[in-house]
Tab-separated table of C-alpha atoms in Angstrom:
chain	number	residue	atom	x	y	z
A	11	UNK	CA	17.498	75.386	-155.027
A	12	UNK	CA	13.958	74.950	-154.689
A	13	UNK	CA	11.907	71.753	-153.308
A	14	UNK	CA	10.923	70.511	-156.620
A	15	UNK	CA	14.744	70.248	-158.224
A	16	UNK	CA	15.880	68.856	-154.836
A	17	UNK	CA	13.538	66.081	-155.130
A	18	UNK	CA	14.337	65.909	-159.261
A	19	UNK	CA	18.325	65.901	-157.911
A	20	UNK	CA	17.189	62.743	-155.706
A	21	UNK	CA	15.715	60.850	-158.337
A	22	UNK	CA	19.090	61.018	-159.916
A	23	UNK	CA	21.066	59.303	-157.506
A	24	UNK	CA	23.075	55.898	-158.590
A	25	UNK	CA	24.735	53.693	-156.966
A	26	UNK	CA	26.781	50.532	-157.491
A	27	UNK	CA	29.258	47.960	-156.467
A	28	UNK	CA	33.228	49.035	-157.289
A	29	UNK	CA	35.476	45.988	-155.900
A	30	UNK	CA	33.784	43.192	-154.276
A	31	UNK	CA	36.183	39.948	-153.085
A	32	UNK	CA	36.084	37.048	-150.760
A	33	UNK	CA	39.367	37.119	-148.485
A	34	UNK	CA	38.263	33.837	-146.871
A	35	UNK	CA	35.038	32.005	-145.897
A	36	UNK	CA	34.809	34.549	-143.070
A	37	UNK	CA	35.763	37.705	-144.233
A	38	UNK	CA	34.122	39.373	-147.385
A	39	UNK	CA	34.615	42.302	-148.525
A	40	UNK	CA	32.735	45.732	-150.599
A	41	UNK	CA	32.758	48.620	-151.336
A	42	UNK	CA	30.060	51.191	-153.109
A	43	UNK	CA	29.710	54.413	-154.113
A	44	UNK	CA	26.768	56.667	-154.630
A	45	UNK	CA	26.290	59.732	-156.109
A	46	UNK	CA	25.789	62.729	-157.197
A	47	UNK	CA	24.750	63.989	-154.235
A	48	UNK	CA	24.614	67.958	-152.628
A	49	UNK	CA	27.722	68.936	-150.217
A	50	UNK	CA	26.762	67.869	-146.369
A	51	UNK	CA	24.407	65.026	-147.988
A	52	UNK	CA	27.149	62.154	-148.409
A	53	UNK	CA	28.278	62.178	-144.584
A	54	UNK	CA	24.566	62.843	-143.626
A	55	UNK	CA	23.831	59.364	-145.446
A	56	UNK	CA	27.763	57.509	-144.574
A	57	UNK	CA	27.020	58.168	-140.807
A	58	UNK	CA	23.537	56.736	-140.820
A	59	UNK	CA	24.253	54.097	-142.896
A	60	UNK	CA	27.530	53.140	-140.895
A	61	UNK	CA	25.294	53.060	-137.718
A	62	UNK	CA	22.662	50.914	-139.554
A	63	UNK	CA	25.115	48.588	-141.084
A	64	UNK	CA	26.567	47.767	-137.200
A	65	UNK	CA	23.102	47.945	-135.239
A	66	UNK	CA	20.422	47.613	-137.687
A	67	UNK	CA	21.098	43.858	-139.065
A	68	UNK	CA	20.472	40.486	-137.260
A	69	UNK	CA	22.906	37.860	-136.731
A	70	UNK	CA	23.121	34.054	-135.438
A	71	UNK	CA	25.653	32.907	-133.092
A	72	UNK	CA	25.853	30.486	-130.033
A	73	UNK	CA	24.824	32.154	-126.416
A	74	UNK	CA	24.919	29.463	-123.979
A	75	UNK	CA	27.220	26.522	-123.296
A	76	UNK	CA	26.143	23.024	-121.505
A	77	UNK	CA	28.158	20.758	-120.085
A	78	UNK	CA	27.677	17.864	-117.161
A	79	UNK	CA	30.474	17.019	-114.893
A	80	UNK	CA	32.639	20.457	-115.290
A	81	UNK	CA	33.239	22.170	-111.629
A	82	UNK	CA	33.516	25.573	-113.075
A	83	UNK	CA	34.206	27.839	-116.345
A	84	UNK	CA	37.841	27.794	-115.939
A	85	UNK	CA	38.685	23.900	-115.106
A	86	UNK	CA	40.426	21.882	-117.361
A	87	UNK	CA	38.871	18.219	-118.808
A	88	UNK	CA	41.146	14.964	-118.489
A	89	UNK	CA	42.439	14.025	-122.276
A	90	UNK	CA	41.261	17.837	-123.386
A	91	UNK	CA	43.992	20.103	-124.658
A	92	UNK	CA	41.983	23.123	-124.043
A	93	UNK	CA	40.174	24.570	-121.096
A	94	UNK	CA	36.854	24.804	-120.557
A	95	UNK	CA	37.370	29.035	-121.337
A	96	UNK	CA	39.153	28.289	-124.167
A	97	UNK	CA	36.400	26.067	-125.595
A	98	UNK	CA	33.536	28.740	-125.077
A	99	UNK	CA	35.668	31.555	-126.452
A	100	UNK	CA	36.284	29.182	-129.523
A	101	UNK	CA	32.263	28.424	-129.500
A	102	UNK	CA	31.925	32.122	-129.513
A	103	UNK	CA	33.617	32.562	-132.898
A	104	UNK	CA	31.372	30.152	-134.773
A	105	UNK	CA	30.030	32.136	-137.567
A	106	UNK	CA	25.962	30.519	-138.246
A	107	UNK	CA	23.784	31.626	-141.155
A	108	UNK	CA	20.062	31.447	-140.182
A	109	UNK	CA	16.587	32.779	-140.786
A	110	UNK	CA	15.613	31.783	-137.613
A	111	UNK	CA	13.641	33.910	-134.679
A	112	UNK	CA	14.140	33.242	-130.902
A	113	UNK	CA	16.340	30.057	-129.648
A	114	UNK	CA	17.338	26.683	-130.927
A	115	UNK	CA	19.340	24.260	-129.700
A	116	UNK	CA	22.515	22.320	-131.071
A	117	UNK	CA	24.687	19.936	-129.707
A	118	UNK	CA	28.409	18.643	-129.935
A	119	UNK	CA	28.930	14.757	-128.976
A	120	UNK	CA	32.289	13.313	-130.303
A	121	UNK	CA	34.789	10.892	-128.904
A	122	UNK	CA	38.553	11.649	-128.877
A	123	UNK	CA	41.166	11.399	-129.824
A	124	UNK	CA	40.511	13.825	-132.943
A	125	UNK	CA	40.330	17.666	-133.210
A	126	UNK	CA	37.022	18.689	-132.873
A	127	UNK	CA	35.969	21.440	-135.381
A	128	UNK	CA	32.795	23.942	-136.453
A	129	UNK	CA	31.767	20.233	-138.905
A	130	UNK	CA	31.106	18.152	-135.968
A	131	UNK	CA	28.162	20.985	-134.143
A	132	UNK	CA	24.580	18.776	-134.738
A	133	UNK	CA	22.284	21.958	-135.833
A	134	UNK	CA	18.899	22.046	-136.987
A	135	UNK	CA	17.904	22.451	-140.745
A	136	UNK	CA	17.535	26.170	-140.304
A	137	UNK	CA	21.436	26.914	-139.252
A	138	UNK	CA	24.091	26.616	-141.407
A	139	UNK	CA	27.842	26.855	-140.728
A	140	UNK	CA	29.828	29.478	-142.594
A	141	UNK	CA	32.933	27.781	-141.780
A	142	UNK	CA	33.164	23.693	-141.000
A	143	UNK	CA	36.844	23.991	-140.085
A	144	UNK	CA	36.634	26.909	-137.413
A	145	UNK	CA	38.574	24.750	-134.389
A	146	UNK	CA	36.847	24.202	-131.087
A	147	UNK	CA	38.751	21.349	-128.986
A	148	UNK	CA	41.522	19.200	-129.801
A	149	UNK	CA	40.798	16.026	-127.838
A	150	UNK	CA	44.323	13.999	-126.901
A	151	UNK	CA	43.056	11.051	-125.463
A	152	UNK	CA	39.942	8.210	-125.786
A	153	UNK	CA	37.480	10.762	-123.858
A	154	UNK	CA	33.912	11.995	-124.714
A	155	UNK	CA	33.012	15.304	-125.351
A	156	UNK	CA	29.536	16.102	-124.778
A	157	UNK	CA	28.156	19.806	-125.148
A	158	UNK	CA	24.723	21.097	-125.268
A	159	UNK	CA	24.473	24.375	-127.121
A	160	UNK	CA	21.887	27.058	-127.237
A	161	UNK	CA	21.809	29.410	-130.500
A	162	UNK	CA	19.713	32.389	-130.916
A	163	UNK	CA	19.141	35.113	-133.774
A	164	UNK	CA	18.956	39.141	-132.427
A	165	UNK	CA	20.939	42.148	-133.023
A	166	UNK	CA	24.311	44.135	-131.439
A	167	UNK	CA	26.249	42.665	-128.900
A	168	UNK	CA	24.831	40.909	-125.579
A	169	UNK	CA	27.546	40.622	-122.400
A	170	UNK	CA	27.033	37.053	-121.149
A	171	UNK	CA	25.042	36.877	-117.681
A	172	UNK	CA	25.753	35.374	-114.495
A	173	UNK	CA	24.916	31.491	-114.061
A	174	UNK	CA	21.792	30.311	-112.978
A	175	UNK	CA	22.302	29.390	-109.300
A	176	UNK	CA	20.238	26.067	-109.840
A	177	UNK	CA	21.954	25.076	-112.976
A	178	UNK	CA	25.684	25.580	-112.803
A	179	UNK	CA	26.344	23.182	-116.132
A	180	UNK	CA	25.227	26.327	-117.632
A	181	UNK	CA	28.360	28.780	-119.063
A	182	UNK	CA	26.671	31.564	-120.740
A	183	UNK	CA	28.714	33.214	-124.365
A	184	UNK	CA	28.942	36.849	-125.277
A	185	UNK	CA	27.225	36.916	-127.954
A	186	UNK	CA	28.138	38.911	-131.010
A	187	UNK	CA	25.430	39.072	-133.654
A	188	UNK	CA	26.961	41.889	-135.678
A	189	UNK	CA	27.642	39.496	-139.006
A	190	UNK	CA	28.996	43.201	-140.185
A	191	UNK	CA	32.850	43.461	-138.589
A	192	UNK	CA	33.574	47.340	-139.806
A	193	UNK	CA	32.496	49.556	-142.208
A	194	UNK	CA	34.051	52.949	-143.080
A	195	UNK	CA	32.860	56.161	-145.290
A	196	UNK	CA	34.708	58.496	-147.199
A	197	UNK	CA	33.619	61.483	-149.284
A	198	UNK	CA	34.946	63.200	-152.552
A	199	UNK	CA	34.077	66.792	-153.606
A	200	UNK	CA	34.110	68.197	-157.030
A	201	UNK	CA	32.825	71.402	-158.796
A	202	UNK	CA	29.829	70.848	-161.066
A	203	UNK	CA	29.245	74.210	-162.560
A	204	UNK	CA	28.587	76.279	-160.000
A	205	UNK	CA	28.015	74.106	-157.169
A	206	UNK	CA	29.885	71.684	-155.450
A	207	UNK	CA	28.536	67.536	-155.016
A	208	UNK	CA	29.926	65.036	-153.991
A	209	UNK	CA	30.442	61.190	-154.037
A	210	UNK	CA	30.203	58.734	-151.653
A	211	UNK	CA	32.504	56.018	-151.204
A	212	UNK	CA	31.105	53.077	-148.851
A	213	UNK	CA	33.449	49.937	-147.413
A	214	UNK	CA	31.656	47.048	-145.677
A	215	UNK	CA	33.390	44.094	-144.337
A	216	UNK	CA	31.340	41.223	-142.910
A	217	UNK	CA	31.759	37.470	-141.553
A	218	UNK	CA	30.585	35.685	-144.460
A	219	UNK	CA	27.243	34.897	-143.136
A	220	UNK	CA	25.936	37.965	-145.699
A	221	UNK	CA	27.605	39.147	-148.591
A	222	UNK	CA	28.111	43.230	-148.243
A	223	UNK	CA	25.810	43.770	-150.539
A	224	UNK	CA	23.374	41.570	-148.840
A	225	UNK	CA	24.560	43.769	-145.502
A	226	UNK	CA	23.464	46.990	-147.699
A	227	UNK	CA	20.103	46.193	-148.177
A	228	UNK	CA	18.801	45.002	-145.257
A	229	UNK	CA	20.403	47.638	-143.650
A	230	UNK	CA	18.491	50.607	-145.746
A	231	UNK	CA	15.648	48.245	-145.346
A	232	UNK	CA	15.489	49.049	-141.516
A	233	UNK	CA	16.751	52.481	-142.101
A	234	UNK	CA	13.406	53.159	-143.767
A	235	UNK	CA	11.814	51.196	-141.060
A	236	UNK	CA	13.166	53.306	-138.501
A	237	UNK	CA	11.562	56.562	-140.049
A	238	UNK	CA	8.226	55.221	-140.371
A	239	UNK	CA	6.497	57.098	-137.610
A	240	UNK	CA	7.431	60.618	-139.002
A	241	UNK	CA	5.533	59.892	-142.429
A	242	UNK	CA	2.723	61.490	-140.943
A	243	UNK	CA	4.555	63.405	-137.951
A	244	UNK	CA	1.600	66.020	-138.242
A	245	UNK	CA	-1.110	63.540	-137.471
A	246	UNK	CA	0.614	63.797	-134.266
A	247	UNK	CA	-1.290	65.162	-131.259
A	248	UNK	CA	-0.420	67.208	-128.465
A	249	UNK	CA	-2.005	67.866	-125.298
A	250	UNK	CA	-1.351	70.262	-123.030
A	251	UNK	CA	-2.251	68.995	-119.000
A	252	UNK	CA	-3.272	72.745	-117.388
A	253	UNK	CA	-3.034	71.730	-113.950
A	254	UNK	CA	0.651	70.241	-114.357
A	255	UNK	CA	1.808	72.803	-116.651
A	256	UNK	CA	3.087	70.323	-118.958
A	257	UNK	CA	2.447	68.957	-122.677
A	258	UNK	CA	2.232	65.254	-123.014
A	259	UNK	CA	2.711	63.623	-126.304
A	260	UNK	CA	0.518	61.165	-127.056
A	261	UNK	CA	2.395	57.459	-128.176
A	262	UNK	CA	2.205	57.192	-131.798
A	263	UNK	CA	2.315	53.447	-132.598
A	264	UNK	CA	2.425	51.693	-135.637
A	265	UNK	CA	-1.321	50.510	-135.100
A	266	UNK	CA	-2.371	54.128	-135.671
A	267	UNK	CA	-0.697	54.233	-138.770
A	268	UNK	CA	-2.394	50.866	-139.961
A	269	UNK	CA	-5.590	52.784	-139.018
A	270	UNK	CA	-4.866	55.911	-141.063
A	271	UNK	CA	-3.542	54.062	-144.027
A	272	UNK	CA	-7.383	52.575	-144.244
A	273	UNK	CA	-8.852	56.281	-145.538
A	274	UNK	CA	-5.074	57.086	-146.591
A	275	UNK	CA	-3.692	53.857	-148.358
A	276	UNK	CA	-3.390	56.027	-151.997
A	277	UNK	CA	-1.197	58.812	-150.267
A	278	UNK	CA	1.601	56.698	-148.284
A	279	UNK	CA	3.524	54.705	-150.376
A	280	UNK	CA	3.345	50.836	-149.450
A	281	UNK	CA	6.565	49.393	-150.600
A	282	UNK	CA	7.777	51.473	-147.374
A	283	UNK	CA	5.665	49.340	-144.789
A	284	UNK	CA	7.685	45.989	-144.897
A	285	UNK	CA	5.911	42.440	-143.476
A	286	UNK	CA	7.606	42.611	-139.783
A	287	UNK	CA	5.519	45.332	-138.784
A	288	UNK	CA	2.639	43.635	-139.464
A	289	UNK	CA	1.932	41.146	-136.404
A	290	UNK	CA	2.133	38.218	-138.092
A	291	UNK	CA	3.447	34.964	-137.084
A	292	UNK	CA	6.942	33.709	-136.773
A	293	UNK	CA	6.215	30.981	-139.527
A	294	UNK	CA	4.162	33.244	-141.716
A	295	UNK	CA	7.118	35.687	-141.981
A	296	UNK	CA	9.543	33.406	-142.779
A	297	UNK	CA	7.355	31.843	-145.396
A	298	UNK	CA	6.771	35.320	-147.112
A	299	UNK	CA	10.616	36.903	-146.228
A	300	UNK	CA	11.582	33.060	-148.235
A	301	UNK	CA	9.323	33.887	-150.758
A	302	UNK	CA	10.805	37.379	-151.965
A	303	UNK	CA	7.905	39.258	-150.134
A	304	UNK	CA	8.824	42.347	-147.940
A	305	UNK	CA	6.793	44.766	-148.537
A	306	UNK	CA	3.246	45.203	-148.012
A	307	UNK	CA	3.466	46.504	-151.415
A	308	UNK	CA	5.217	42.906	-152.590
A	309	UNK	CA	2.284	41.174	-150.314
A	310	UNK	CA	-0.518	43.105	-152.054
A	311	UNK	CA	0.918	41.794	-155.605
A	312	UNK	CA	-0.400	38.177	-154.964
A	313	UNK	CA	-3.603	36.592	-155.105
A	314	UNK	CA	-4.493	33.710	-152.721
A	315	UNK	CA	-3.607	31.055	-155.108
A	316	UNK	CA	-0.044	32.577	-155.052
A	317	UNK	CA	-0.029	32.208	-151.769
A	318	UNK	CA	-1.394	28.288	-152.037
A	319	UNK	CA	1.728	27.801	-154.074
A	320	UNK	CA	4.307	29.108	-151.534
A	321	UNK	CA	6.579	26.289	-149.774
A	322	UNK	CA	5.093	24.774	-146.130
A	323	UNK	CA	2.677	27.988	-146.412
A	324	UNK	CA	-0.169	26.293	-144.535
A	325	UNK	CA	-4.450	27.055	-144.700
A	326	UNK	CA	-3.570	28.924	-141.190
A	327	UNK	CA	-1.057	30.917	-142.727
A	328	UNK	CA	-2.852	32.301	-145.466
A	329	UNK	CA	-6.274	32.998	-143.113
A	330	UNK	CA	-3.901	35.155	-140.680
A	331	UNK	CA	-1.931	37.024	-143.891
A	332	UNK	CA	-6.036	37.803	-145.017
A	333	UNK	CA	-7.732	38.709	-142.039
A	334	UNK	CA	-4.497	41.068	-141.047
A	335	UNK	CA	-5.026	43.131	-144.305
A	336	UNK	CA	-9.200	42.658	-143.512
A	337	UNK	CA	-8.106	44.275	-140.101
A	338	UNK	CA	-6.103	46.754	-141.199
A	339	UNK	CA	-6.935	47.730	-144.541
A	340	UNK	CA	-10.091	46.619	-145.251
A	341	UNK	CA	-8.299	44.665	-148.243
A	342	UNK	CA	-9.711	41.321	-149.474
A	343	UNK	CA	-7.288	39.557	-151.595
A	344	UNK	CA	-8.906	37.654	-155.036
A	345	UNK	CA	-8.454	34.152	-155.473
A	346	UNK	CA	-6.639	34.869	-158.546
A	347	UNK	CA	-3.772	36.677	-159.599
A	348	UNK	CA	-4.321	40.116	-160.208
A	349	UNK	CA	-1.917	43.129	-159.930
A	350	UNK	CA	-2.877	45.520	-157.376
C-alpha cells in the first residue's frame, strides 16, 4: 500500500460512543470503538491511548491535612469515632472537579454530634464536589472539628512526604489525581477483501469528575501535544564535538518551533499547537480553555472585540494574548471579527 492510500485509509477512520452509563455519582462508565483500521494499528493506538488516558489527564484532590491539638497521625480525638488515619484516608477519597492550577485551600469546621460528610468541606468557587455524601468523620459527642485543607490540581499519583519538622499539625495525603480509575482495549480482526483490519474496542471508567468521553478528548488532546517536537524532527541539528568523540544533540524546545512557525505558519497545521504551550498566564488560560478556545487555531478565529466579550477577560489579558502572537508570529489580531 502506498503513502498516499495510507493517508486516504486514515481519513476514513470513525469513531463513536457504544454504551455509555452512570453506575453512581463516582463511577461512570464508556466504551468506544474506532475503526477501520490496518492489522498492528488498533493496539499501536489502544496502548497509547490507555497510557494517555492514566498519565496524560489532570485531576483535583486534597494533599495536605491541618489540624491543631493532634499529637500525631495515628491518635484518636475525644467524642470522634474515627482516628485521625482514618479521617485522612477518608479525605483522600474526596472526588473534586476543578479548573484550577497550583494550590487552594479549603476548610472543614463543624460541631458534633453529627456525621460529618464531603457537604460540610468550605471550598472556593472554583472546586466542586462530585459527591456531597462521601463520609469523613462521624462525631459522637458535643466536640469541634476543625480541619484546614490544602487542594491542588496535577497529574498521576504523588506518595505523601514526610512532615515538616517545624509544623507537625501538618499530615500530608497521597494524592491520586488520576480522575480515570481503569481503562482496557480489545481488538477484533476481520477479512476485508484481501486484507485483514481491524476494530478497536475502547473501555474507560472514571470518578465522575469527567465523563469518559470528556476523559477521551483531553487525553488525545495531550497525545498530540506530546508529539509536537517531531513535526519538524529534521530541523533538528546535530553536532558532532571532535575532541570528545561524541555527537551532542542540540535541545529542541518549543520556542524554536514558535520561531519557525513565523516563515512556516502555512505548512504546520495550527489546530495542533493548543493554548498551554503558549506562556500565557494562569488567568488568561482559564479564560480562553472556559471560552471553548484550545487551539491556536481556535485563538486565531477571534478578533479583539471577541475577546472584550469573554467573561472576567481583563485589558491585561487581552494585551498579553496580542503581544504573545506579536512575539511569536508576527500576528496582529483586527479589532473586528474576521475569520482567519
Amino acid at each position: 500500500m502506498s503513502r498516499g492510500e495510507v493517508l486516504e485509509s486514515i481519513r476514513t477512520l470513525q469513531w463513536k460512543c457504544v454504551e455509555s452509563r452512570v453506575d453512581s455519582k463516582r463511577l461512570y462508565y464508556g466504551r468506544f470503538i474506532l475503526s477501520p483500521l490496518m492489522k498492528g494499528q488498533a493496539d499501536t493506538i489502544g496502548i497509547a491511548m490507555r497510557r494517555a488516558l492514566l498519565g496524560e489527564i489532570d485531576g483535583t484532590c486534597i494533599t495536605q491535612a491541618k489540624s491543631e491539638n493532634v499529637p500525631h497521625e495515628y491518635s484518636t480525638i475525644m467524642g470522634i469515632e474515627e482516628s485521625v488515619h482514618e479521617i485522612l484516608i477518608n479525605l483522600k477519597e474526596i472526588v473534586l472537579r476543578s479548573n484550577l492550577y497550583g494550590f487552594i485551600d479549603a476548610s472543614i469546621c463543624v460541631s458534633g454530634p453529627r456525621y460529618v460528610t464531603a457537604q460540610d468541606i468550605i471550598l472556593p468557587p472554583s472546586v466542586e464536589i462530585v459527591d456531597t455524601t462521601q463520609h469523613i468523620a462521624n462525631l459522637t459527642e458535643p466536640t469541634n472539628l476543625r480541619i484546614g485543607l490544602q487542594i491542588k490540581r496535577d497529574r498521576g499519583y504523588r506518595l505523601k512526604q514526610t512532615n515538616n519538622p517545624q509544623d507537625e499539625s501538618c499530615y500530608p495525603i497521597d494524592a491520586v489525581f488520576m480522575p480515570v480509575r481503569n481503562t482496557n482495549h480489545s481488538i477484533y480482526s476481520y477479512d476485508n477483501g484481501s486484507e485483514k483490519q481491524e476494530i478497536l474496542f475502547l473501555e474507560i471508567w472514571t470518578n465522575g469528575s469527567v465523563t469518559p468521553k470528556e476523559a477521551l478528548y483531553e487525553a488525545s488532546h495531550n497525545l498530540i501535544d506530546l508529539f509536537i517536537p517531531f513535526l519538524h524532527a529534521e530541523e533538528e541539528k546535530m553536532h558532532f564535538e571532535e575532541n570528545k568523540n561524541k555527537f551532542t544533540l542540540l535541545p529542541f524546545t518549543f520556542q524554536e518551533e514558535l520561531t519557525n512557525l513565523k516563515k512556516k505558519k502555512k505548512e504546520i497545521s495550527l489546530k495542533h499547537i493548543f493554548i498551554d504551550q503558549l506562556e500565557l498566564s494562569a488567568r488568561t488560560y482559564n479564560c480562553l480553555k472556559k471560552s471553548n478556545i484550545h487551539t491556536l487555531s481556535d485563538l486565531l478565529s477571534n478578533s479583539q472585540e471577541d475577546f472584550m466579550k469573554i467573561k472576567y477577560f481583563h485589558i491585561e489579558d487581552i494585551k498579553q494574548t496580542l503581544d504573545t502572537l506579536q512575539k511569536h508570529f508576527a500576528i496582529n489580531l483586527p479589532k473586528n471579527k474576521f475569520s482567519f
